[in-house]
Protein backbone atom coordinates (compact mmCIF):
# COMPACT_ATOMS: atom_id res chain seq x y z
CA UNK A 1 0.00 0.00 0.00
CA UNK A 2 1.10 3.56 -0.60
CA UNK A 3 -0.44 6.82 0.48
CA UNK A 4 -1.11 9.70 -1.89
CA UNK A 5 -2.95 13.00 -1.54
CA UNK A 6 -5.94 13.29 -3.82
CA UNK A 7 -7.64 16.69 -3.92
CA UNK A 8 -6.11 17.54 -0.58
CA UNK A 9 -7.05 14.28 1.22
CA UNK A 10 -4.65 11.51 2.18
CA UNK A 11 -5.77 8.39 0.35
CA UNK A 12 -4.42 4.83 0.46
CA UNK A 13 -3.94 3.10 -2.87
CA UNK A 14 -2.82 -0.47 -3.49
CA UNK A 15 0.68 0.22 -4.87
CA UNK A 16 2.66 2.43 -7.19
CA UNK A 17 0.76 2.56 -10.48
CA UNK A 18 0.26 4.68 -13.57
CA UNK A 19 -2.30 7.50 -13.67
CA UNK A 20 -4.74 5.46 -15.75
CA UNK A 21 -4.74 2.74 -13.10
CA UNK A 22 -5.07 5.32 -10.32
CA UNK A 23 -8.10 6.92 -11.94
CA UNK A 24 -9.72 3.49 -12.21
CA UNK A 25 -8.81 2.49 -8.66
CA UNK A 26 -10.29 5.75 -7.35
CA UNK A 27 -13.41 5.06 -9.45
CA UNK A 28 -13.29 8.23 -11.54
CA UNK A 29 -15.69 6.77 -14.07
CA UNK A 30 -17.08 10.09 -15.28
CA UNK A 31 -15.64 11.97 -18.27
CA UNK A 32 -14.54 15.57 -18.49
CA UNK A 33 -11.94 15.99 -15.75
CA UNK A 34 -8.27 17.03 -15.86
CA UNK A 35 -5.41 15.86 -13.66
CA UNK A 36 -2.21 17.34 -12.24
CA UNK A 37 0.56 15.46 -10.43
CA UNK A 38 2.65 17.38 -7.90
CA UNK A 39 1.48 20.65 -9.42
CA UNK A 40 2.22 19.67 -13.01
CA UNK A 41 -0.44 18.98 -15.62
CA UNK A 42 -0.69 15.41 -16.86
CA UNK A 43 -2.35 15.14 -20.26
CA UNK A 44 -4.67 12.20 -21.02
CA UNK A 45 -2.15 11.03 -23.63
CA UNK A 46 0.45 10.47 -20.89
CA UNK A 47 -1.77 8.78 -18.28
CA UNK A 48 -0.34 5.33 -19.05
CA UNK A 49 3.28 6.46 -18.91
CA UNK A 50 3.05 8.61 -15.76
CA UNK A 51 3.76 6.80 -12.50
CA UNK A 52 2.22 7.65 -9.12
CA UNK A 53 4.47 7.15 -6.11
CA UNK A 54 4.15 7.33 -2.31
CA UNK A 55 3.28 10.85 -1.06
CA UNK A 56 2.49 12.19 -4.51
CA UNK A 57 -0.15 14.92 -4.67
CA UNK A 58 -2.86 14.65 -7.29
CA UNK A 59 -5.44 17.25 -8.27
CA UNK A 60 -8.51 16.12 -10.24
CA UNK A 61 -10.55 19.09 -11.51
CA UNK A 62 -13.78 19.46 -13.48
CA UNK A 63 -15.83 22.34 -15.00
CA UNK A 64 -17.70 24.64 -12.63
CA UNK A 65 -19.24 28.11 -12.77
CA UNK A 66 -16.78 30.98 -12.77
CA UNK A 67 -16.55 34.75 -13.21
CA UNK B 1 -26.85 48.43 -32.22
CA UNK B 2 -23.47 49.12 -33.79
CA UNK B 3 -22.98 47.05 -36.93
CA UNK B 4 -19.28 46.92 -36.30
CA UNK B 5 -17.91 43.47 -35.63
CA UNK B 6 -15.31 42.90 -32.98
CA UNK B 7 -12.16 40.85 -33.41
CA UNK B 8 -10.84 39.26 -30.27
CA UNK B 9 -8.74 36.18 -29.62
CA UNK B 10 -8.93 35.14 -33.27
CA UNK B 11 -12.72 35.28 -33.35
CA UNK B 12 -15.15 37.77 -34.89
CA UNK B 13 -18.05 38.63 -32.63
CA UNK B 14 -20.84 41.19 -32.35
CA UNK B 15 -21.38 41.42 -28.60
CA UNK B 16 -18.88 43.32 -26.47
CA UNK B 17 -20.35 41.99 -23.25
CA UNK B 18 -18.49 39.08 -21.64
CA UNK B 19 -20.52 37.34 -18.96
CA UNK B 20 -19.70 35.15 -16.00
CA UNK B 21 -21.51 31.92 -15.16
CA UNK B 22 -21.33 31.99 -11.35
CA UNK B 23 -23.63 33.06 -8.48
CA UNK B 24 -26.99 32.81 -10.25
CA UNK B 25 -30.01 31.66 -8.24
CA UNK B 26 -30.31 28.56 -10.49
CA UNK B 27 -28.87 26.99 -13.65
CA UNK B 28 -32.07 27.91 -15.52
CA UNK B 29 -31.73 31.52 -14.40
CA UNK B 30 -28.11 31.54 -15.56
CA UNK B 31 -29.19 30.21 -18.97
CA UNK B 32 -31.94 32.82 -19.37
CA UNK B 33 -29.63 35.65 -18.32
CA UNK B 34 -26.86 34.65 -20.70
CA UNK B 35 -29.33 34.28 -23.58
CA UNK B 36 -30.97 37.66 -23.08
CA UNK B 37 -27.58 39.36 -22.60
CA UNK B 38 -26.60 38.16 -26.11
CA UNK B 39 -23.06 37.73 -24.75
CA UNK B 40 -20.95 35.52 -26.97
CA UNK B 41 -18.23 34.80 -24.40
CA UNK B 42 -18.91 33.16 -21.03
CA UNK B 43 -16.33 32.56 -18.30
CA UNK B 44 -16.06 29.20 -16.56
CA UNK B 45 -13.67 27.61 -14.09
CA UNK B 46 -12.22 24.35 -12.75
CA UNK B 47 -12.55 22.99 -9.24
CA UNK B 48 -11.85 19.70 -7.44
CA UNK B 49 -14.21 16.88 -8.26
CA UNK B 50 -14.87 13.74 -6.25
CA UNK B 51 -15.05 10.32 -7.87
CA UNK B 52 -18.41 9.61 -9.46
CA UNK B 53 -19.52 13.26 -9.38
CA UNK B 54 -20.38 15.21 -12.47
CA UNK B 55 -22.39 12.48 -14.16
CA UNK B 56 -25.12 15.12 -14.37
CA UNK B 57 -23.13 18.32 -14.65
CA UNK B 58 -26.16 20.45 -15.45
CA UNK B 59 -24.24 23.69 -15.50
CA UNK B 60 -21.71 22.47 -18.05
CA UNK B 61 -24.38 20.81 -20.20
CA UNK B 62 -26.25 24.13 -20.38
CA UNK B 63 -23.13 26.10 -21.32
CA UNK B 64 -22.21 23.59 -24.03
CA UNK B 65 -25.71 23.71 -25.48
CA UNK B 66 -25.57 27.49 -25.89
CA UNK B 67 -22.87 27.30 -28.56
CA UNK B 68 -20.99 30.38 -27.35
CA UNK B 69 -17.29 30.87 -26.71
CA UNK B 70 -16.01 29.58 -23.39
CA UNK B 71 -13.30 31.48 -21.51
CA UNK B 72 -11.88 29.36 -18.66
CA UNK B 73 -10.33 31.29 -15.78
CA UNK B 74 -7.47 30.41 -13.45
CA UNK B 75 -9.33 31.74 -10.41
CA UNK B 76 -7.84 30.50 -7.14
CA UNK B 77 -4.26 30.62 -8.45
CA UNK B 78 -1.74 32.41 -6.28
CA UNK B 79 1.35 31.81 -8.34
CA UNK B 80 2.35 31.72 -11.99
CA UNK B 81 2.92 27.94 -11.69
CA UNK B 82 -0.58 27.30 -10.34
CA UNK B 83 -2.11 29.48 -13.05
CA UNK B 84 -0.12 27.77 -15.81
CA UNK B 85 -1.08 24.28 -14.58
CA UNK B 86 -4.74 25.33 -14.29
CA UNK B 87 -4.67 26.80 -17.80
CA UNK B 88 -3.20 23.59 -19.22
CA UNK B 89 -5.88 21.52 -17.46
CA UNK B 90 -8.58 23.89 -18.73
CA UNK B 91 -7.32 23.62 -22.29
CA UNK B 92 -7.76 19.85 -22.19
CA UNK B 93 -11.19 19.88 -20.50
CA UNK B 94 -12.78 22.82 -22.34
CA UNK B 95 -11.07 22.31 -25.70
CA UNK B 96 -10.00 25.95 -26.08
CA UNK B 97 -6.69 27.78 -26.00
CA UNK B 98 -8.38 30.83 -24.50
CA UNK B 99 -7.58 31.50 -20.86
CA UNK B 100 -8.58 34.30 -18.49
CA UNK B 101 -5.36 34.60 -16.52
CA UNK B 102 -6.10 35.39 -12.92
CA UNK B 103 -3.29 35.22 -10.35
CA UNK B 104 -4.30 36.70 -7.04
CA UNK B 105 -1.87 38.56 -4.82
CA UNK B 106 -4.12 39.40 -1.88
CA UNK B 107 -6.98 37.37 -0.41
CA UNK B 108 -8.83 40.44 0.92
CA UNK B 109 -9.11 42.62 -2.17
CA UNK B 110 -8.37 39.84 -4.71
CA UNK B 111 -5.93 42.18 -6.41
CA UNK B 112 -4.03 40.47 -9.22
CA UNK B 113 -0.35 39.81 -8.50
CA UNK B 114 1.33 41.84 -11.25
CA UNK B 115 4.65 39.98 -11.16
CA UNK B 116 3.18 36.47 -11.28
CA UNK B 117 0.64 37.55 -13.90
CA UNK B 118 3.32 38.82 -16.28
CA UNK B 119 5.44 35.70 -15.65
CA UNK B 120 2.51 33.37 -16.36
CA UNK B 121 1.37 35.35 -19.40
CA UNK B 122 4.77 35.07 -21.05
CA UNK B 123 4.92 31.29 -20.58
CA UNK B 124 1.31 30.68 -21.61
CA UNK B 125 1.70 32.74 -24.79
CA UNK B 126 4.78 30.67 -25.72
CA UNK B 127 2.66 27.54 -25.18
CA UNK B 128 0.08 28.80 -27.69
CA UNK B 129 -2.58 30.14 -25.36
CA UNK B 130 -4.68 33.21 -26.17
CA UNK B 131 -4.24 35.02 -22.87
CA UNK B 132 -6.87 37.37 -21.44
CA UNK B 133 -4.93 38.72 -18.44
CA UNK B 134 -6.85 40.19 -15.51
CA UNK B 135 -4.78 43.04 -14.11
CA UNK B 136 -5.03 46.30 -12.18
CA UNK B 137 -5.22 49.73 -13.83
CA UNK B 138 -1.44 50.12 -13.53
CA UNK B 139 -0.05 51.42 -16.82
CA UNK B 140 3.39 49.87 -16.36
CA UNK B 141 1.97 46.42 -15.64
CA UNK B 142 -0.12 46.77 -18.80
CA UNK B 143 3.06 47.64 -20.66
CA UNK B 144 4.83 44.56 -19.31
CA UNK B 145 1.91 42.38 -20.40
CA UNK B 146 2.03 43.91 -23.88
CA UNK B 147 5.82 43.42 -23.96
CA UNK B 148 5.47 39.66 -23.36
CA UNK B 149 2.97 39.40 -26.19
CA UNK B 150 -0.50 39.97 -24.76
CA UNK B 151 -2.92 41.21 -27.43
CA UNK B 152 -5.71 41.57 -24.88
CA UNK B 153 -5.51 43.30 -21.50
CA UNK B 154 -8.28 43.32 -18.90
CA UNK B 155 -7.79 46.04 -16.27
CA UNK B 156 -10.07 46.05 -13.27
CA UNK B 157 -12.77 48.63 -12.73
CA UNK B 158 -12.61 47.94 -9.00
CA UNK B 159 -12.38 44.89 -6.71
CA UNK B 160 -14.04 41.69 -7.90
CA UNK B 161 -17.63 41.53 -6.71
CA UNK B 162 -17.57 45.00 -5.14
CA UNK B 163 -19.98 46.67 -7.57
CA UNK B 164 -18.09 49.93 -7.11
CA UNK B 165 -17.69 50.66 -10.81
CA UNK B 166 -14.69 52.41 -12.30
CA UNK B 167 -12.45 53.46 -9.40
CA UNK B 168 -9.90 55.18 -11.56
CA UNK B 169 -11.16 56.29 -14.96
CA UNK B 170 -8.03 58.42 -15.50
CA UNK B 171 -5.82 55.33 -15.26
CA UNK B 172 -8.10 53.44 -17.63
CA UNK B 173 -7.90 56.36 -20.10
CA UNK B 174 -4.10 56.32 -19.86
CA UNK B 175 -4.01 52.61 -20.71
CA UNK B 176 -6.42 53.13 -23.62
CA UNK B 177 -4.28 55.97 -25.04
CA UNK B 178 -1.04 54.03 -24.63
CA UNK B 179 -2.30 50.87 -26.32
CA UNK B 180 -4.60 51.86 -29.16
CA UNK B 181 -4.05 48.57 -30.98
CA UNK B 182 -4.72 46.15 -28.13
CA UNK B 183 -8.13 44.79 -27.17
CA UNK B 184 -8.96 46.27 -23.78
CA UNK B 185 -11.76 44.85 -21.62
CA UNK B 186 -12.75 46.27 -18.24
CA UNK B 187 -13.06 43.26 -15.95
CA UNK B 188 -14.25 43.27 -12.29
CA UNK B 189 -16.07 45.67 -10.06
CA UNK B 190 -18.89 46.60 -12.44
CA UNK B 191 -22.11 47.05 -10.44
CA UNK B 192 -24.59 48.99 -12.54
CA UNK B 193 -25.32 49.25 -16.25
CA UNK B 194 -24.06 52.83 -16.22
CA UNK B 195 -20.61 51.55 -15.17
CA UNK B 196 -20.51 49.41 -18.30
CA UNK B 197 -21.63 52.33 -20.44
CA UNK B 198 -18.90 54.48 -18.90
CA UNK B 199 -16.23 51.89 -19.71
CA UNK B 200 -17.39 51.66 -23.31
CA UNK B 201 -17.51 55.45 -23.64
CA UNK B 202 -13.83 55.54 -22.65
CA UNK B 203 -13.16 53.52 -25.78
CA UNK B 204 -12.74 50.14 -24.14
CA UNK B 205 -13.46 47.24 -26.44
CA UNK B 206 -15.57 45.23 -24.02
CA UNK B 207 -16.74 44.69 -20.49
CA UNK B 208 -16.62 41.48 -18.44
CA UNK B 209 -18.93 41.11 -15.48
CA UNK B 210 -20.64 38.45 -13.38
CA UNK B 211 -21.85 39.63 -9.95
CA UNK B 212 -23.63 42.71 -11.32
CA UNK B 213 -26.02 40.44 -13.22
CA UNK B 214 -26.12 37.29 -11.10
CA UNK B 215 -26.62 39.13 -7.79
CA UNK B 216 -29.21 41.60 -9.10
CA UNK B 217 -32.76 41.32 -7.76
CA UNK B 218 -33.80 40.14 -11.23
CA UNK B 219 -30.73 38.77 -13.04
CA UNK B 220 -32.53 38.21 -16.35
CA UNK B 221 -33.78 41.80 -16.60
CA UNK B 222 -30.39 43.05 -15.45
CA UNK B 223 -28.69 41.01 -18.18
CA UNK B 224 -30.91 42.78 -20.71
CA UNK B 225 -30.02 46.12 -19.15
CA UNK B 226 -26.32 45.38 -19.47
CA UNK B 227 -26.76 44.36 -23.10
CA UNK B 228 -28.28 47.76 -23.80
CA UNK B 229 -25.72 49.58 -21.64
CA UNK B 230 -22.77 48.11 -23.51
CA UNK B 231 -24.40 48.87 -26.87
CA UNK B 232 -25.22 52.44 -25.81
CA UNK B 233 -21.69 53.06 -24.57
CA UNK B 234 -20.16 51.71 -27.77
CA UNK B 235 -22.48 53.75 -29.98
CA UNK B 236 -21.74 56.83 -27.88
CA UNK B 237 -18.03 56.26 -28.32
CA UNK B 238 -18.39 55.73 -32.08
CA UNK B 239 -20.53 58.87 -32.36
CA UNK B 240 -17.87 60.98 -30.65
CA UNK B 241 -18.98 62.75 -27.46
CA UNK B 242 -18.98 66.51 -27.23
CA UNK B 243 -16.02 68.28 -25.62
CA UNK B 244 -16.33 69.27 -21.98
CA UNK B 245 -16.33 73.02 -21.32
CA UNK B 246 -15.26 74.95 -18.24
CA UNK B 247 -18.04 77.55 -18.75
CA UNK B 248 -21.75 77.48 -19.48
CA UNK B 249 -22.80 77.79 -23.10
CA UNK B 250 -26.53 78.16 -23.81
CA UNK B 251 -28.10 75.82 -26.28
CA UNK B 252 -31.04 78.14 -27.02
CA UNK B 253 -30.09 81.05 -29.40
CA UNK B 254 -29.56 84.37 -27.61
CA UNK B 255 -30.58 86.51 -30.62
CA UNK B 256 -34.18 87.64 -30.18
CA UNK B 257 -34.22 86.88 -26.43
CA UNK B 258 -37.41 88.59 -25.14
CA UNK B 259 -37.41 91.14 -22.33
CA UNK B 260 -33.65 91.72 -22.90
CA UNK B 261 -32.50 95.20 -21.68
CA UNK B 262 -36.19 96.21 -21.49
CA UNK B 263 -35.70 98.69 -18.67
CA UNK B 264 -32.36 100.23 -19.79
Coordinates of C-alpha atoms in Angstrom, one line a residue:
Chain A
X1 CA 0.0 0.0 0.0
X2 CA 1.1 3.6 -0.6
X3 CA -0.4 6.8 0.5
X4 CA -1.1 9.7 -1.9
X5 CA -3.0 13.0 -1.5
X6 CA -5.9 13.3 -3.8
X7 CA -7.6 16.7 -3.9
X8 CA -6.1 17.5 -0.6
X9 CA -7.0 14.3 1.2
X10 CA -4.6 11.5 2.2
X11 CA -5.8 8.4 0.3
X12 CA -4.4 4.8 0.5
X13 CA -3.9 3.1 -2.9
X14 CA -2.8 -0.5 -3.5
X15 CA 0.7 0.2 -4.9
X16 CA 2.7 2.4 -7.2
X17 CA 0.8 2.6 -10.5
X18 CA 0.3 4.7 -13.6
X19 CA -2.3 7.5 -13.7
X20 CA -4.7 5.5 -15.8
X21 CA -4.7 2.7 -13.1
X22 CA -5.1 5.3 -10.3
X23 CA -8.1 6.9 -11.9
X24 CA -9.7 3.5 -12.2
X25 CA -8.8 2.5 -8.7
X26 CA -10.3 5.8 -7.3
X27 CA -13.4 5.1 -9.4
X28 CA -13.3 8.2 -11.5
X29 CA -15.7 6.8 -14.1
X30 CA -17.1 10.1 -15.3
X31 CA -15.6 12.0 -18.3
X32 CA -14.5 15.6 -18.5
X33 CA -11.9 16.0 -15.7
X34 CA -8.3 17.0 -15.9
X35 CA -5.4 15.9 -13.7
X36 CA -2.2 17.3 -12.2
X37 CA 0.6 15.5 -10.4
X38 CA 2.6 17.4 -7.9
X39 CA 1.5 20.7 -9.4
X40 CA 2.2 19.7 -13.0
X41 CA -0.4 19.0 -15.6
X42 CA -0.7 15.4 -16.9
X43 CA -2.4 15.1 -20.3
X44 CA -4.7 12.2 -21.0
X45 CA -2.2 11.0 -23.6
X46 CA 0.5 10.5 -20.9
X47 CA -1.8 8.8 -18.3
X48 CA -0.3 5.3 -19.0
X49 CA 3.3 6.5 -18.9
X50 CA 3.1 8.6 -15.8
X51 CA 3.8 6.8 -12.5
X52 CA 2.2 7.7 -9.1
X53 CA 4.5 7.1 -6.1
X54 CA 4.1 7.3 -2.3
X55 CA 3.3 10.9 -1.1
X56 CA 2.5 12.2 -4.5
X57 CA -0.2 14.9 -4.7
X58 CA -2.9 14.7 -7.3
X59 CA -5.4 17.3 -8.3
X60 CA -8.5 16.1 -10.2
X61 CA -10.5 19.1 -11.5
X62 CA -13.8 19.5 -13.5
X63 CA -15.8 22.3 -15.0
X64 CA -17.7 24.6 -12.6
X65 CA -19.2 28.1 -12.8
X66 CA -16.8 31.0 -12.8
X67 CA -16.5 34.8 -13.2
Chain B
X1 CA -26.9 48.4 -32.2
X2 CA -23.5 49.1 -33.8
X3 CA -23.0 47.1 -36.9
X4 CA -19.3 46.9 -36.3
X5 CA -17.9 43.5 -35.6
X6 CA -15.3 42.9 -33.0
X7 CA -12.2 40.8 -33.4
X8 CA -10.8 39.3 -30.3
X9 CA -8.7 36.2 -29.6
X10 CA -8.9 35.1 -33.3
X11 CA -12.7 35.3 -33.3
X12 CA -15.2 37.8 -34.9
X13 CA -18.0 38.6 -32.6
X14 CA -20.8 41.2 -32.4
X15 CA -21.4 41.4 -28.6
X16 CA -18.9 43.3 -26.5
X17 CA -20.4 42.0 -23.2
X18 CA -18.5 39.1 -21.6
X19 CA -20.5 37.3 -19.0
X20 CA -19.7 35.1 -16.0
X21 CA -21.5 31.9 -15.2
X22 CA -21.3 32.0 -11.3
X23 CA -23.6 33.1 -8.5
X24 CA -27.0 32.8 -10.3
X25 CA -30.0 31.7 -8.2
X26 CA -30.3 28.6 -10.5
X27 CA -28.9 27.0 -13.6
X28 CA -32.1 27.9 -15.5
X29 CA -31.7 31.5 -14.4
X30 CA -28.1 31.5 -15.6
X31 CA -29.2 30.2 -19.0
X32 CA -31.9 32.8 -19.4
X33 CA -29.6 35.6 -18.3
X34 CA -26.9 34.6 -20.7
X35 CA -29.3 34.3 -23.6
X36 CA -31.0 37.7 -23.1
X37 CA -27.6 39.4 -22.6
X38 CA -26.6 38.2 -26.1
X39 CA -23.1 37.7 -24.8
X40 CA -21.0 35.5 -27.0
X41 CA -18.2 34.8 -24.4
X42 CA -18.9 33.2 -21.0
X43 CA -16.3 32.6 -18.3
X44 CA -16.1 29.2 -16.6
X45 CA -13.7 27.6 -14.1
X46 CA -12.2 24.4 -12.7
X47 CA -12.6 23.0 -9.2
X48 CA -11.8 19.7 -7.4
X49 CA -14.2 16.9 -8.3
X50 CA -14.9 13.7 -6.3
X51 CA -15.1 10.3 -7.9
X52 CA -18.4 9.6 -9.5
X53 CA -19.5 13.3 -9.4
X54 CA -20.4 15.2 -12.5
X55 CA -22.4 12.5 -14.2
X56 CA -25.1 15.1 -14.4
X57 CA -23.1 18.3 -14.7
X58 CA -26.2 20.4 -15.5
X59 CA -24.2 23.7 -15.5
X60 CA -21.7 22.5 -18.1
X61 CA -24.4 20.8 -20.2
X62 CA -26.2 24.1 -20.4
X63 CA -23.1 26.1 -21.3
X64 CA -22.2 23.6 -24.0
X65 CA -25.7 23.7 -25.5
X66 CA -25.6 27.5 -25.9
X67 CA -22.9 27.3 -28.6
X68 CA -21.0 30.4 -27.3
X69 CA -17.3 30.9 -26.7
X70 CA -16.0 29.6 -23.4
X71 CA -13.3 31.5 -21.5
X72 CA -11.9 29.4 -18.7
X73 CA -10.3 31.3 -15.8
X74 CA -7.5 30.4 -13.5
X75 CA -9.3 31.7 -10.4
X76 CA -7.8 30.5 -7.1
X77 CA -4.3 30.6 -8.5
X78 CA -1.7 32.4 -6.3
X79 CA 1.3 31.8 -8.3
X80 CA 2.3 31.7 -12.0
X81 CA 2.9 27.9 -11.7
X82 CA -0.6 27.3 -10.3
X83 CA -2.1 29.5 -13.0
X84 CA -0.1 27.8 -15.8
X85 CA -1.1 24.3 -14.6
X86 CA -4.7 25.3 -14.3
X87 CA -4.7 26.8 -17.8
X88 CA -3.2 23.6 -19.2
X89 CA -5.9 21.5 -17.5
X90 CA -8.6 23.9 -18.7
X91 CA -7.3 23.6 -22.3
X92 CA -7.8 19.8 -22.2
X93 CA -11.2 19.9 -20.5
X94 CA -12.8 22.8 -22.3
X95 CA -11.1 22.3 -25.7
X96 CA -10.0 26.0 -26.1
X97 CA -6.7 27.8 -26.0
X98 CA -8.4 30.8 -24.5
X99 CA -7.6 31.5 -20.9
X100 CA -8.6 34.3 -18.5
X101 CA -5.4 34.6 -16.5
X102 CA -6.1 35.4 -12.9
X103 CA -3.3 35.2 -10.4
X104 CA -4.3 36.7 -7.0
X105 CA -1.9 38.6 -4.8
X106 CA -4.1 39.4 -1.9
X107 CA -7.0 37.4 -0.4
X108 CA -8.8 40.4 0.9
X109 CA -9.1 42.6 -2.2
X110 CA -8.4 39.8 -4.7
X111 CA -5.9 42.2 -6.4
X112 CA -4.0 40.5 -9.2
X113 CA -0.4 39.8 -8.5
X114 CA 1.3 41.8 -11.3
X115 CA 4.7 40.0 -11.2
X116 CA 3.2 36.5 -11.3
X117 CA 0.6 37.5 -13.9
X118 CA 3.3 38.8 -16.3
X119 CA 5.4 35.7 -15.6
X120 CA 2.5 33.4 -16.4
X121 CA 1.4 35.3 -19.4
X122 CA 4.8 35.1 -21.0
X123 CA 4.9 31.3 -20.6
X124 CA 1.3 30.7 -21.6
X125 CA 1.7 32.7 -24.8
X126 CA 4.8 30.7 -25.7
X127 CA 2.7 27.5 -25.2
X128 CA 0.1 28.8 -27.7
X129 CA -2.6 30.1 -25.4
X130 CA -4.7 33.2 -26.2
X131 CA -4.2 35.0 -22.9
X132 CA -6.9 37.4 -21.4
X133 CA -4.9 38.7 -18.4
X134 CA -6.9 40.2 -15.5
X135 CA -4.8 43.0 -14.1
X136 CA -5.0 46.3 -12.2
X137 CA -5.2 49.7 -13.8
X138 CA -1.4 50.1 -13.5
X139 CA 0.0 51.4 -16.8
X140 CA 3.4 49.9 -16.4
X141 CA 2.0 46.4 -15.6
X142 CA -0.1 46.8 -18.8
X143 CA 3.1 47.6 -20.7
X144 CA 4.8 44.6 -19.3
X145 CA 1.9 42.4 -20.4
X146 CA 2.0 43.9 -23.9
X147 CA 5.8 43.4 -24.0
X148 CA 5.5 39.7 -23.4
X149 CA 3.0 39.4 -26.2
X150 CA -0.5 40.0 -24.8
X151 CA -2.9 41.2 -27.4
X152 CA -5.7 41.6 -24.9
X153 CA -5.5 43.3 -21.5
X154 CA -8.3 43.3 -18.9
X155 CA -7.8 46.0 -16.3
X156 CA -10.1 46.0 -13.3
X157 CA -12.8 48.6 -12.7
X158 CA -12.6 47.9 -9.0
X159 CA -12.4 44.9 -6.7
X160 CA -14.0 41.7 -7.9
X161 CA -17.6 41.5 -6.7
X162 CA -17.6 45.0 -5.1
X163 CA -20.0 46.7 -7.6
X164 CA -18.1 49.9 -7.1
X165 CA -17.7 50.7 -10.8
X166 CA -14.7 52.4 -12.3
X167 CA -12.4 53.5 -9.4
X168 CA -9.9 55.2 -11.6
X169 CA -11.2 56.3 -15.0
X170 CA -8.0 58.4 -15.5
X171 CA -5.8 55.3 -15.3
X172 CA -8.1 53.4 -17.6
X173 CA -7.9 56.4 -20.1
X174 CA -4.1 56.3 -19.9
X175 CA -4.0 52.6 -20.7
X176 CA -6.4 53.1 -23.6
X177 CA -4.3 56.0 -25.0
X178 CA -1.0 54.0 -24.6
X179 CA -2.3 50.9 -26.3
X180 CA -4.6 51.9 -29.2
X181 CA -4.0 48.6 -31.0
X182 CA -4.7 46.2 -28.1
X183 CA -8.1 44.8 -27.2
X184 CA -9.0 46.3 -23.8
X185 CA -11.8 44.9 -21.6
X186 CA -12.7 46.3 -18.2
X187 CA -13.1 43.3 -15.9
X188 CA -14.2 43.3 -12.3
X189 CA -16.1 45.7 -10.1
X190 CA -18.9 46.6 -12.4
X191 CA -22.1 47.1 -10.4
X192 CA -24.6 49.0 -12.5
X193 CA -25.3 49.2 -16.3
X194 CA -24.1 52.8 -16.2
X195 CA -20.6 51.6 -15.2
X196 CA -20.5 49.4 -18.3
X197 CA -21.6 52.3 -20.4
X198 CA -18.9 54.5 -18.9
X199 CA -16.2 51.9 -19.7
X200 CA -17.4 51.7 -23.3
X201 CA -17.5 55.5 -23.6
X202 CA -13.8 55.5 -22.7
X203 CA -13.2 53.5 -25.8
X204 CA -12.7 50.1 -24.1
X205 CA -13.5 47.2 -26.4
X206 CA -15.6 45.2 -24.0
X207 CA -16.7 44.7 -20.5
X208 CA -16.6 41.5 -18.4
X209 CA -18.9 41.1 -15.5
X210 CA -20.6 38.5 -13.4
X211 CA -21.8 39.6 -9.9
X212 CA -23.6 42.7 -11.3
X213 CA -26.0 40.4 -13.2
X214 CA -26.1 37.3 -11.1
X215 CA -26.6 39.1 -7.8
X216 CA -29.2 41.6 -9.1
X217 CA -32.8 41.3 -7.8
X218 CA -33.8 40.1 -11.2
X219 CA -30.7 38.8 -13.0
X220 CA -32.5 38.2 -16.4
X221 CA -33.8 41.8 -16.6
X222 CA -30.4 43.0 -15.5
X223 CA -28.7 41.0 -18.2
X224 CA -30.9 42.8 -20.7
X225 CA -30.0 46.1 -19.2
X226 CA -26.3 45.4 -19.5
X227 CA -26.8 44.4 -23.1
X228 CA -28.3 47.8 -23.8
X229 CA -25.7 49.6 -21.6
X230 CA -22.8 48.1 -23.5
X231 CA -24.4 48.9 -26.9
X232 CA -25.2 52.4 -25.8
X233 CA -21.7 53.1 -24.6
X234 CA -20.2 51.7 -27.8
X235 CA -22.5 53.8 -30.0
X236 CA -21.7 56.8 -27.9
X237 CA -18.0 56.3 -28.3
X238 CA -18.4 55.7 -32.1
X239 CA -20.5 58.9 -32.4
X240 CA -17.9 61.0 -30.6
X241 CA -19.0 62.7 -27.5
X242 CA -19.0 66.5 -27.2
X243 CA -16.0 68.3 -25.6
X244 CA -16.3 69.3 -22.0
X245 CA -16.3 73.0 -21.3
X246 CA -15.3 75.0 -18.2
X247 CA -18.0 77.5 -18.7
X248 CA -21.7 77.5 -19.5
X249 CA -22.8 77.8 -23.1
X250 CA -26.5 78.2 -23.8
X251 CA -28.1 75.8 -26.3
X252 CA -31.0 78.1 -27.0
X253 CA -30.1 81.0 -29.4
X254 CA -29.6 84.4 -27.6
X255 CA -30.6 86.5 -30.6
X256 CA -34.2 87.6 -30.2
X257 CA -34.2 86.9 -26.4
X258 CA -37.4 88.6 -25.1
X259 CA -37.4 91.1 -22.3
X260 CA -33.6 91.7 -22.9
X261 CA -32.5 95.2 -21.7
X262 CA -36.2 96.2 -21.5
X263 CA -35.7 98.7 -18.7
X264 CA -32.4 100.2 -19.8

